[in-house]
Short mmCIF file of C-alpha atoms and ligand atoms in Angstrom, two decimals:
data_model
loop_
_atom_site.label_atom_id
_atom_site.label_comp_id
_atom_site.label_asym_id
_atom_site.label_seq_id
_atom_site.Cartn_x
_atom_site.Cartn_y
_atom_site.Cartn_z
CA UNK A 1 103.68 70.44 68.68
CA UNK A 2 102.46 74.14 70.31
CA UNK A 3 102.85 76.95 67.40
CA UNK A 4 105.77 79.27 68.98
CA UNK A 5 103.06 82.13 68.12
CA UNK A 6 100.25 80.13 69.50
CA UNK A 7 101.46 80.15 73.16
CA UNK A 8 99.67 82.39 75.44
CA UNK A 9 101.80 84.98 77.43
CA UNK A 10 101.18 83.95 81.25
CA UNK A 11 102.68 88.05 81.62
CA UNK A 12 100.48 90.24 79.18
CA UNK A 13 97.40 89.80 81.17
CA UNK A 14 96.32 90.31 84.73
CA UNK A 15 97.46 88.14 87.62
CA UNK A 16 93.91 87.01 88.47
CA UNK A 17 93.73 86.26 84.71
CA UNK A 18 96.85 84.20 84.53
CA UNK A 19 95.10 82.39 87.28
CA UNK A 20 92.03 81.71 85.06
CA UNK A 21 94.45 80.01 82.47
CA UNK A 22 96.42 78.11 84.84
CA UNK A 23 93.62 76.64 86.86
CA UNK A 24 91.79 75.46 83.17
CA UNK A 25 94.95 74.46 81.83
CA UNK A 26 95.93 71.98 85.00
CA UNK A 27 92.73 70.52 85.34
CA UNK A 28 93.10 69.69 81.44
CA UNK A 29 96.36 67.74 82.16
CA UNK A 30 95.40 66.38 85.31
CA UNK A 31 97.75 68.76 87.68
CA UNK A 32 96.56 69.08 91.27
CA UNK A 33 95.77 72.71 91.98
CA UNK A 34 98.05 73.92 94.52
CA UNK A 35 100.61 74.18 91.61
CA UNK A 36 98.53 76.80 90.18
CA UNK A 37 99.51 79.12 92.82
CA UNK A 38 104.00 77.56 92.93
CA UNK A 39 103.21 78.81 89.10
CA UNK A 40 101.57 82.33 89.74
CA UNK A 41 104.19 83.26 92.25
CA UNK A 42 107.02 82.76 89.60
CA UNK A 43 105.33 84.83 87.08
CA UNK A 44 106.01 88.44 88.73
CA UNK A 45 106.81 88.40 93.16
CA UNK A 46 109.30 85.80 92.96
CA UNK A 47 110.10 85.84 89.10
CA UNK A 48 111.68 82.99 86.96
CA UNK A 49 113.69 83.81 83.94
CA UNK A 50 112.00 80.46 82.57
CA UNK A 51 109.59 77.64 83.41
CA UNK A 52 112.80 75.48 82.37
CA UNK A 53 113.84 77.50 85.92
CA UNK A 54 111.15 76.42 88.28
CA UNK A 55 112.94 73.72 89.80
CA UNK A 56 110.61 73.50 92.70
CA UNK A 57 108.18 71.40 89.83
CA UNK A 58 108.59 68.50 88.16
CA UNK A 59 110.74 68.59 85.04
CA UNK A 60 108.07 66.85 82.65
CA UNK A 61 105.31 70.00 83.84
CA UNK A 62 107.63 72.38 83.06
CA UNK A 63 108.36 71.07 79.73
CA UNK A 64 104.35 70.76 79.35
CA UNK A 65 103.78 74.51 80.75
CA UNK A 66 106.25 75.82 78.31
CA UNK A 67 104.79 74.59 74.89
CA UNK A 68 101.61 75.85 76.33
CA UNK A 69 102.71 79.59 77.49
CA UNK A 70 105.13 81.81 77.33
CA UNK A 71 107.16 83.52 79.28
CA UNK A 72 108.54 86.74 77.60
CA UNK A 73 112.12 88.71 78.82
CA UNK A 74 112.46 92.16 77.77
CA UNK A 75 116.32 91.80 76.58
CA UNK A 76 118.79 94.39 78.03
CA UNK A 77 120.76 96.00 75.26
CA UNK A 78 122.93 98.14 77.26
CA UNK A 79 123.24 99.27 80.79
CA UNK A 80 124.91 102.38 81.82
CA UNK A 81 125.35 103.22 85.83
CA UNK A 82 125.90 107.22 86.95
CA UNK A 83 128.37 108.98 89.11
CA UNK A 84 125.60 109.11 91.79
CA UNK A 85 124.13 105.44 91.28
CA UNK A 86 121.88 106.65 89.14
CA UNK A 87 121.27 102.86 86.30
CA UNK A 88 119.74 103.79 83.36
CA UNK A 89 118.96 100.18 80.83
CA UNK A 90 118.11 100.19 77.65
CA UNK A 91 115.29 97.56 76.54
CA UNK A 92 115.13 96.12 73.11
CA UNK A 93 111.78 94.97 72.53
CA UNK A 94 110.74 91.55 70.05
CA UNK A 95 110.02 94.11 66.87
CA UNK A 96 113.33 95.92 67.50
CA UNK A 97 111.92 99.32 68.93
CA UNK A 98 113.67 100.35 71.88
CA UNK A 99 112.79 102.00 75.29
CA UNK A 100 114.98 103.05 78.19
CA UNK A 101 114.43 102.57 82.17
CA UNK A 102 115.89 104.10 84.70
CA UNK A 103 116.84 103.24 88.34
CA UNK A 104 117.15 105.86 90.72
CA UNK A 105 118.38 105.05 94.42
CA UNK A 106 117.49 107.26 97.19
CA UNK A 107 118.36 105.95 100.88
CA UNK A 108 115.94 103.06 101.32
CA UNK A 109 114.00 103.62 98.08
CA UNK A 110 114.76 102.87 94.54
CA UNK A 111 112.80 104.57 92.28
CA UNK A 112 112.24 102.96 88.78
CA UNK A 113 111.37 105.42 86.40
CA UNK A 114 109.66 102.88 83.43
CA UNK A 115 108.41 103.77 79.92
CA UNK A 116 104.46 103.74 78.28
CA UNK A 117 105.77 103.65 75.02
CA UNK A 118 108.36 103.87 72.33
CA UNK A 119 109.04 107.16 71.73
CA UNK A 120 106.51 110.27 72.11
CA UNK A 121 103.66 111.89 70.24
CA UNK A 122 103.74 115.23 72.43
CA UNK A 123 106.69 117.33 71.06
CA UNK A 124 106.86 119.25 74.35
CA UNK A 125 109.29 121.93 73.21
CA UNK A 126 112.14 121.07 75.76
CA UNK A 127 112.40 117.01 75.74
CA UNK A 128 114.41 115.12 74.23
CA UNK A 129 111.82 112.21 73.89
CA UNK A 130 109.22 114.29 71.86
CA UNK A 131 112.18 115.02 69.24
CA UNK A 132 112.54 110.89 68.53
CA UNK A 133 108.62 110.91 67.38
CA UNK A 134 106.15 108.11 68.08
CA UNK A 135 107.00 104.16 67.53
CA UNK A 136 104.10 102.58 68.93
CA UNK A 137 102.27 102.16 72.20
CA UNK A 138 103.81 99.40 74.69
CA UNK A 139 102.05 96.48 75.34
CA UNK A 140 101.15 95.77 79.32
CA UNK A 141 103.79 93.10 79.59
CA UNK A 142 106.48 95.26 78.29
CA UNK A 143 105.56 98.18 80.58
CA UNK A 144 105.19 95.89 83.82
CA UNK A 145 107.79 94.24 82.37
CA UNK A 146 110.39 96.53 83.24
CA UNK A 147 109.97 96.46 86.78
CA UNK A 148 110.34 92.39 86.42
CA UNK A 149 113.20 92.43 84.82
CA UNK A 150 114.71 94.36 87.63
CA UNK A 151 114.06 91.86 89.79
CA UNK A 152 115.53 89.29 87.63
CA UNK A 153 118.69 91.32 87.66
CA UNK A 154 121.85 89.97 89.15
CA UNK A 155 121.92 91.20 92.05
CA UNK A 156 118.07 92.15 92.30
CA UNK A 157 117.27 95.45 91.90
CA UNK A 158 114.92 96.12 94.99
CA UNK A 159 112.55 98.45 93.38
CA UNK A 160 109.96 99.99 96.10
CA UNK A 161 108.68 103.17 93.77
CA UNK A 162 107.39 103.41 90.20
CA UNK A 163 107.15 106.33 88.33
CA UNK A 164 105.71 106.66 84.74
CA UNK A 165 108.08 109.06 83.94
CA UNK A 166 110.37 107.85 81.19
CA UNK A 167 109.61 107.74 77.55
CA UNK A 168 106.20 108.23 76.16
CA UNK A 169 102.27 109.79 77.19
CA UNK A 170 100.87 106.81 79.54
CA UNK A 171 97.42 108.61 79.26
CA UNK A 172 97.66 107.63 75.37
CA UNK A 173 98.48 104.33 76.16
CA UNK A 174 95.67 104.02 79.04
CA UNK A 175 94.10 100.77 78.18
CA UNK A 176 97.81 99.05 78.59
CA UNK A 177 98.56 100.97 81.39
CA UNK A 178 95.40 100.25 83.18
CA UNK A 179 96.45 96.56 83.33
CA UNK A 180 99.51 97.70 84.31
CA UNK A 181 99.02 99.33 86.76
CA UNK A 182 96.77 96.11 88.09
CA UNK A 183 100.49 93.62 87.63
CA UNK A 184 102.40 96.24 89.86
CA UNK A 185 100.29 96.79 92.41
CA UNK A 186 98.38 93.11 92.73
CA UNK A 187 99.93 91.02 95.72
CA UNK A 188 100.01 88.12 93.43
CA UNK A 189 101.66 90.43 90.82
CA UNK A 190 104.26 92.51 91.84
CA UNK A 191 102.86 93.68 95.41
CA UNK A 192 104.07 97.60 95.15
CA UNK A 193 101.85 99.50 97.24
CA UNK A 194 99.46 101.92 94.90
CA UNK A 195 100.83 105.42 96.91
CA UNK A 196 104.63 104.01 95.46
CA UNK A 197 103.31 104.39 91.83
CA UNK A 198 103.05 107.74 90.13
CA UNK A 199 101.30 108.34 86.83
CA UNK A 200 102.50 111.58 85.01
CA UNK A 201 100.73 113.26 82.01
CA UNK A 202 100.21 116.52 80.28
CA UNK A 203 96.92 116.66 80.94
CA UNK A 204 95.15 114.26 78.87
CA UNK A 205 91.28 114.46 80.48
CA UNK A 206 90.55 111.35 79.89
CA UNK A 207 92.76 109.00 81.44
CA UNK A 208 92.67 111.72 84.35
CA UNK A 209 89.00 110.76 84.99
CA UNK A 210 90.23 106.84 83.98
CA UNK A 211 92.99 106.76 86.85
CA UNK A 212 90.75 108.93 89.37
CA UNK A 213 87.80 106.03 89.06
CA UNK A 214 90.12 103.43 90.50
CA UNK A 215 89.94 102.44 93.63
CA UNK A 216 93.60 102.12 94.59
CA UNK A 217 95.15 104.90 96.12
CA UNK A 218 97.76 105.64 92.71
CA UNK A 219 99.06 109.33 92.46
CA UNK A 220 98.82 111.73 90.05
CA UNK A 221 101.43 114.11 88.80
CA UNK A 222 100.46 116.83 85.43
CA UNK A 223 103.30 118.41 83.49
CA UNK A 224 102.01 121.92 83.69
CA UNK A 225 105.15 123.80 82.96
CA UNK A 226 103.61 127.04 82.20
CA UNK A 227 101.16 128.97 84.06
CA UNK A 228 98.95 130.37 81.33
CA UNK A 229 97.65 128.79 77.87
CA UNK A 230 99.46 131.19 75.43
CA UNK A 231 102.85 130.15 77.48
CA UNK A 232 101.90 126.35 77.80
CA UNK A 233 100.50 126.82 73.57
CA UNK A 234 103.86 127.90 72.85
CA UNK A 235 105.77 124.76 74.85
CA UNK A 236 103.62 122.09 74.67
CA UNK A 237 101.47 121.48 71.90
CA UNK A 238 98.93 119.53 73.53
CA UNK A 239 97.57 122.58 74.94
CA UNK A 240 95.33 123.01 72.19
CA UNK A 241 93.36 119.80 73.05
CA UNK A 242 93.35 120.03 76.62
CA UNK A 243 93.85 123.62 78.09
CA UNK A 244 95.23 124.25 81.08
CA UNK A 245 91.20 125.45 82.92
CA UNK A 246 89.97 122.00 82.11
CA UNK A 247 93.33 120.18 83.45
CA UNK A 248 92.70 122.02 86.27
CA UNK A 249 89.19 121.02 86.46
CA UNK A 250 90.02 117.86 86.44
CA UNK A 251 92.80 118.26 88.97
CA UNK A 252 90.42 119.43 91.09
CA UNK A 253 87.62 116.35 91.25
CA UNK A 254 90.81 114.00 91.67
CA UNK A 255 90.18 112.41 94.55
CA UNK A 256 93.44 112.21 95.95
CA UNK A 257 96.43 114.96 96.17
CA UNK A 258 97.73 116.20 92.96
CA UNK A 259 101.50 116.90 92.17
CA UNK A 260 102.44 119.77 89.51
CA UNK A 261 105.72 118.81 87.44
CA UNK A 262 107.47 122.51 86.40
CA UNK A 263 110.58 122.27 84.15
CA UNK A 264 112.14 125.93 84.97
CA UNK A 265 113.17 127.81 81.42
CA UNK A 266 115.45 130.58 82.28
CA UNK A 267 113.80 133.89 80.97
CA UNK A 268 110.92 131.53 79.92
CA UNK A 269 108.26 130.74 82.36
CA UNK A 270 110.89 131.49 85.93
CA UNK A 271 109.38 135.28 86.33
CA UNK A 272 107.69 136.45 89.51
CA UNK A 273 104.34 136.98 87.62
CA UNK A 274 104.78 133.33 86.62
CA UNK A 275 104.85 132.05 90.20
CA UNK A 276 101.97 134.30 91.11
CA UNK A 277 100.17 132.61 87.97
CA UNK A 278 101.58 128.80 88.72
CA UNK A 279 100.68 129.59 92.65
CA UNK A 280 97.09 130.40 92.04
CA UNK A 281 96.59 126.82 90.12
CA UNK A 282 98.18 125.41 92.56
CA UNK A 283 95.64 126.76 95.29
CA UNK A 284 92.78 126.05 93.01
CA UNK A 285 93.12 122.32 93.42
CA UNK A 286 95.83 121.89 96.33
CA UNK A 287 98.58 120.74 93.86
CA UNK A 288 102.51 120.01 95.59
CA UNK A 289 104.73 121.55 93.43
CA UNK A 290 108.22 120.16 92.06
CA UNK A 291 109.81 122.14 90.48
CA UNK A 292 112.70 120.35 88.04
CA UNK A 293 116.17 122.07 86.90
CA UNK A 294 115.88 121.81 82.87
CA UNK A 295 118.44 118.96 81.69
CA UNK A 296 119.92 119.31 78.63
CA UNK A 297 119.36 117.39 75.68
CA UNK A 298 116.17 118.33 75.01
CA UNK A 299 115.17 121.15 72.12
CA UNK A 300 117.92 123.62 71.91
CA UNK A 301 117.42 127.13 72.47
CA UNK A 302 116.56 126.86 76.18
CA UNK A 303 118.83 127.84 78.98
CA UNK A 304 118.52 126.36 82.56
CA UNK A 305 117.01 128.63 85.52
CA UNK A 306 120.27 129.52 87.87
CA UNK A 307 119.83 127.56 91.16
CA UNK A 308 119.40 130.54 93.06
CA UNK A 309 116.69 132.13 91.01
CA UNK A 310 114.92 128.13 91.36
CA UNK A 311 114.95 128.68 95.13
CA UNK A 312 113.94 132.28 95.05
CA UNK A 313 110.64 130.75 92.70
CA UNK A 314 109.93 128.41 94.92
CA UNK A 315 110.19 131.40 97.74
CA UNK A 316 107.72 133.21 96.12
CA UNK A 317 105.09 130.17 95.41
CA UNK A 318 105.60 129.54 99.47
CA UNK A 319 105.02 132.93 100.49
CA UNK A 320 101.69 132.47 98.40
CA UNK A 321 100.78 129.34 100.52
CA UNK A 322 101.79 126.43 98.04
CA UNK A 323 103.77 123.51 98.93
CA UNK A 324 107.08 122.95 96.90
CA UNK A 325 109.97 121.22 96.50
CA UNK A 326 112.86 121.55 93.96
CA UNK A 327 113.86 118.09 92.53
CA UNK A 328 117.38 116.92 92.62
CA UNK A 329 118.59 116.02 89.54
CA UNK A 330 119.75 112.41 88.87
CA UNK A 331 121.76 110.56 86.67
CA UNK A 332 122.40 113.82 84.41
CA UNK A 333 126.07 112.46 83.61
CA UNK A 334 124.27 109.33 81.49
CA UNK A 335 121.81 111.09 79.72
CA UNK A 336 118.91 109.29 82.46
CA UNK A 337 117.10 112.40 83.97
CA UNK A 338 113.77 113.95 83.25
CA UNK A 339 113.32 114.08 79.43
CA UNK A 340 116.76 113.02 78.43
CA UNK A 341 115.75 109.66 77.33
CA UNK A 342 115.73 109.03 73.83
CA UNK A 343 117.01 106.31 71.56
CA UNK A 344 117.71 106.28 68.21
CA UNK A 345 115.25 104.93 65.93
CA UNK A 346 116.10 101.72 63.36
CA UNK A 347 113.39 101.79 61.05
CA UNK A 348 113.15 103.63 58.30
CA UNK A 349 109.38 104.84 59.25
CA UNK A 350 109.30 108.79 59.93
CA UNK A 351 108.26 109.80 62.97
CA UNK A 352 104.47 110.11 63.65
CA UNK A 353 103.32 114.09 64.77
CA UNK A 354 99.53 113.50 64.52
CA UNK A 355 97.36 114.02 67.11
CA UNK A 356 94.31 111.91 66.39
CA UNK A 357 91.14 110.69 69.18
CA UNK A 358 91.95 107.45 68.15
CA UNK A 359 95.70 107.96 69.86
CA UNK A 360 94.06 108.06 73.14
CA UNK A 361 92.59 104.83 74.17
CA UNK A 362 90.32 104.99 76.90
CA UNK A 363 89.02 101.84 77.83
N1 LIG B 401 104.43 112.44 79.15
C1 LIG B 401 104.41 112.42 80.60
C2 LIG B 401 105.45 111.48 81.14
C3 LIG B 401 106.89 111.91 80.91
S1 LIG B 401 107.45 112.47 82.44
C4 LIG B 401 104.58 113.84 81.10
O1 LIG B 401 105.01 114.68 80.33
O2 LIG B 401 104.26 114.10 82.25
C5 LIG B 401 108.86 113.33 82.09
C6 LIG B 401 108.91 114.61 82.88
O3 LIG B 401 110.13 115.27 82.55
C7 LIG B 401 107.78 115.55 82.46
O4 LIG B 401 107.35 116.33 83.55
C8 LIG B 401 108.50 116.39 81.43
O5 LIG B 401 107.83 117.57 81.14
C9 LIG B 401 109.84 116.59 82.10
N2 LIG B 401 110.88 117.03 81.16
C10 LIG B 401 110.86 116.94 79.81
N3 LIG B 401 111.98 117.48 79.27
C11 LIG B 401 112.71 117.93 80.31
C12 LIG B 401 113.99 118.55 80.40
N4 LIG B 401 114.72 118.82 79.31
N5 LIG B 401 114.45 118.84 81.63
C13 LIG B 401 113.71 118.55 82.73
N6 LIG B 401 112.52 117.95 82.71
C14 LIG B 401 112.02 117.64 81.51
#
């Protein structure tokens, strides 16, 4: 008898890796090949809940595939849908820590908005995720993971957009998102096209130059948020290690388009000088901007920009030759927009603030 722990997890490595196992594995037991490939398609573009569920092979190889490998859920603990279709879920993972998802439809699209890992290190000033502290990086199966589940749903959840955008830094998590990013965009993984998948960050240089030396076509957004480094000191922390010349350095030697994420602070960062500041960047490397209504449940002591004085910003940063758009926001009724997700934390561990090199992993 296969050790539970000893199985290998067909969905915490690459599809072309998965491969590798499955071809040595059947020509161990004698298989013919072709079911390497039944196999492969049932571990992310058609997804099976179990290998007890691939009916299209023969009982006794299913039984013999599943005391060899394993094939992980994430289990939802609660699902919650908004007013304006907005789903948010939220994931417990095997040791208990918890993330949340969220599914956004938009006309055709459905934009899944997944986690990099439990809880935050960053203690941005204004989000809600930064005031639960740090668990623990996610592992690449429990980040791709999300989107699988999805699929799994009942009915599917046709998800044709991916944005790292929930919980957590993915540029501190890079070596897991890395392979991540390989499971969702592989045509024997889950086949999204790399210009559907966003990667957001405050800046972190390396994974910058880390994403920008792939070769698919995966898009950047940076949290810049303020539009000079004793503004951006004061509201994000991470400033310190990465100021806002050398994220905009590196914004610059990305090879593809850049987006600029700006949560507007009424009286904070939504002057005119501040768009005159925010438009230059913007010039300097060709950034889009979004600009994003704050959403409450972050830090308190922050009021939201009016609406009108949001479209007179994004006025000015036009006039000045910068592309912009003002983001709708979604889901605010269930706590799922931009940096409302949080969940409560059951161990007893405090939170973690430190900002050490060994947090980002590079690979
Ligand atoms: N750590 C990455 C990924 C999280 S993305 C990053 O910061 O880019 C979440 C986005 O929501 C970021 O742009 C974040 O700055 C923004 N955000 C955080 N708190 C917010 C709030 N209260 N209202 C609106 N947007 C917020």
């Amino acid at each position: 008898m296969t050790d539970e722990n000893q199985r290998i997890n067909l969905l915490n490595m690459t599809p072309h890796a998965a491969r590798g196992a499955l071809v040595e594995f059947f020509e161990r037991v004698g298989q013919p090949r072709y079911r390497v490939d039944q196999v492969l398609r049932r571990l992310w573009l058609n997804p099976a809940p179990s290998f007890e569920a691939m009916t299209e092979l023969p009982k006794a190889l299913r039984e013999t595939l599943d005391a060899a490998f394993e094939l992980p859920r994430l289990a939802i603990a609660a699902r919650q849908k908004s007013a304006d279709g907005t789903e948010k879920f939220l994931f417990r993972l095997a040791d208990n820590e918890a993330i949340e998802t969220v599914a956004i439809p938009d006309g055709d699209r459905v934009t899944l908005c997944i986690s990099s890992q439990a809880g935050c290190a960053l203690q941005c000033a204004f989000c809600a995720t930064g005031a639960m502290g740090f668990s623990r990086n996610l592992t690449p199966f429990e980040i791709a993971g999300q989107v699988r589940e999805m699929r799994l749903s009942d009915p599917p959840i046709p998800v044709t957009n991916i944005v790292f955008m929930g919980m957590g830094e993915p540029m501190m998590n890079w070596k897991a998102v890395d392979v991540a990013l390989t499971m969702l965009n592989d045509p024997a993984g889950l086949g999204i096209g790399a210009r559907h998948i966003t990667i957001s960050t405050v800046g972190v240089l390396p994974g910058i130059i880390a994403l920008g030396q792939r070769q698919e076509q995966f898009r950047l957004a940076i949290s810049i948020h303020a539009p000079n480094d004793g503004l951006r000191q004061e509201l994000m922390p991470i400033n310190t290690r990465y100021p806002l010349a050398q994220v905009i350095d590196a914004a610059k030697v990305f090879d593809r388009r850049v987006t600029f994420e700006y949560v507007m602070l009424g009286g904070v960062n939504d002057r005119e000088e501040h768009a005159l500041q925010l438009a230059k960047l913007a010039k300097d490397c060709r950034a889009f901007v979004n600009l994003i209504p704050l959403h409450p449940g972050g830090a308190r002591g922050f009021s939201p920009t009016s609406p009108d004085h949001i479209r007179a910003f994004a006025r000015e940063l036009r006039a000045e030759g910068v592309e912009v758009a003002v983001r709708k926001s979604r889901g605010v009724d269930i706590a799922a927009a931009c940096g409302q997700l949080r969940v409560e934390r059951l161990g007893r561990r405090p939170p973690r603030r430190a900002q050490h090199d060994d947090d980002v992993q590079v690979a």
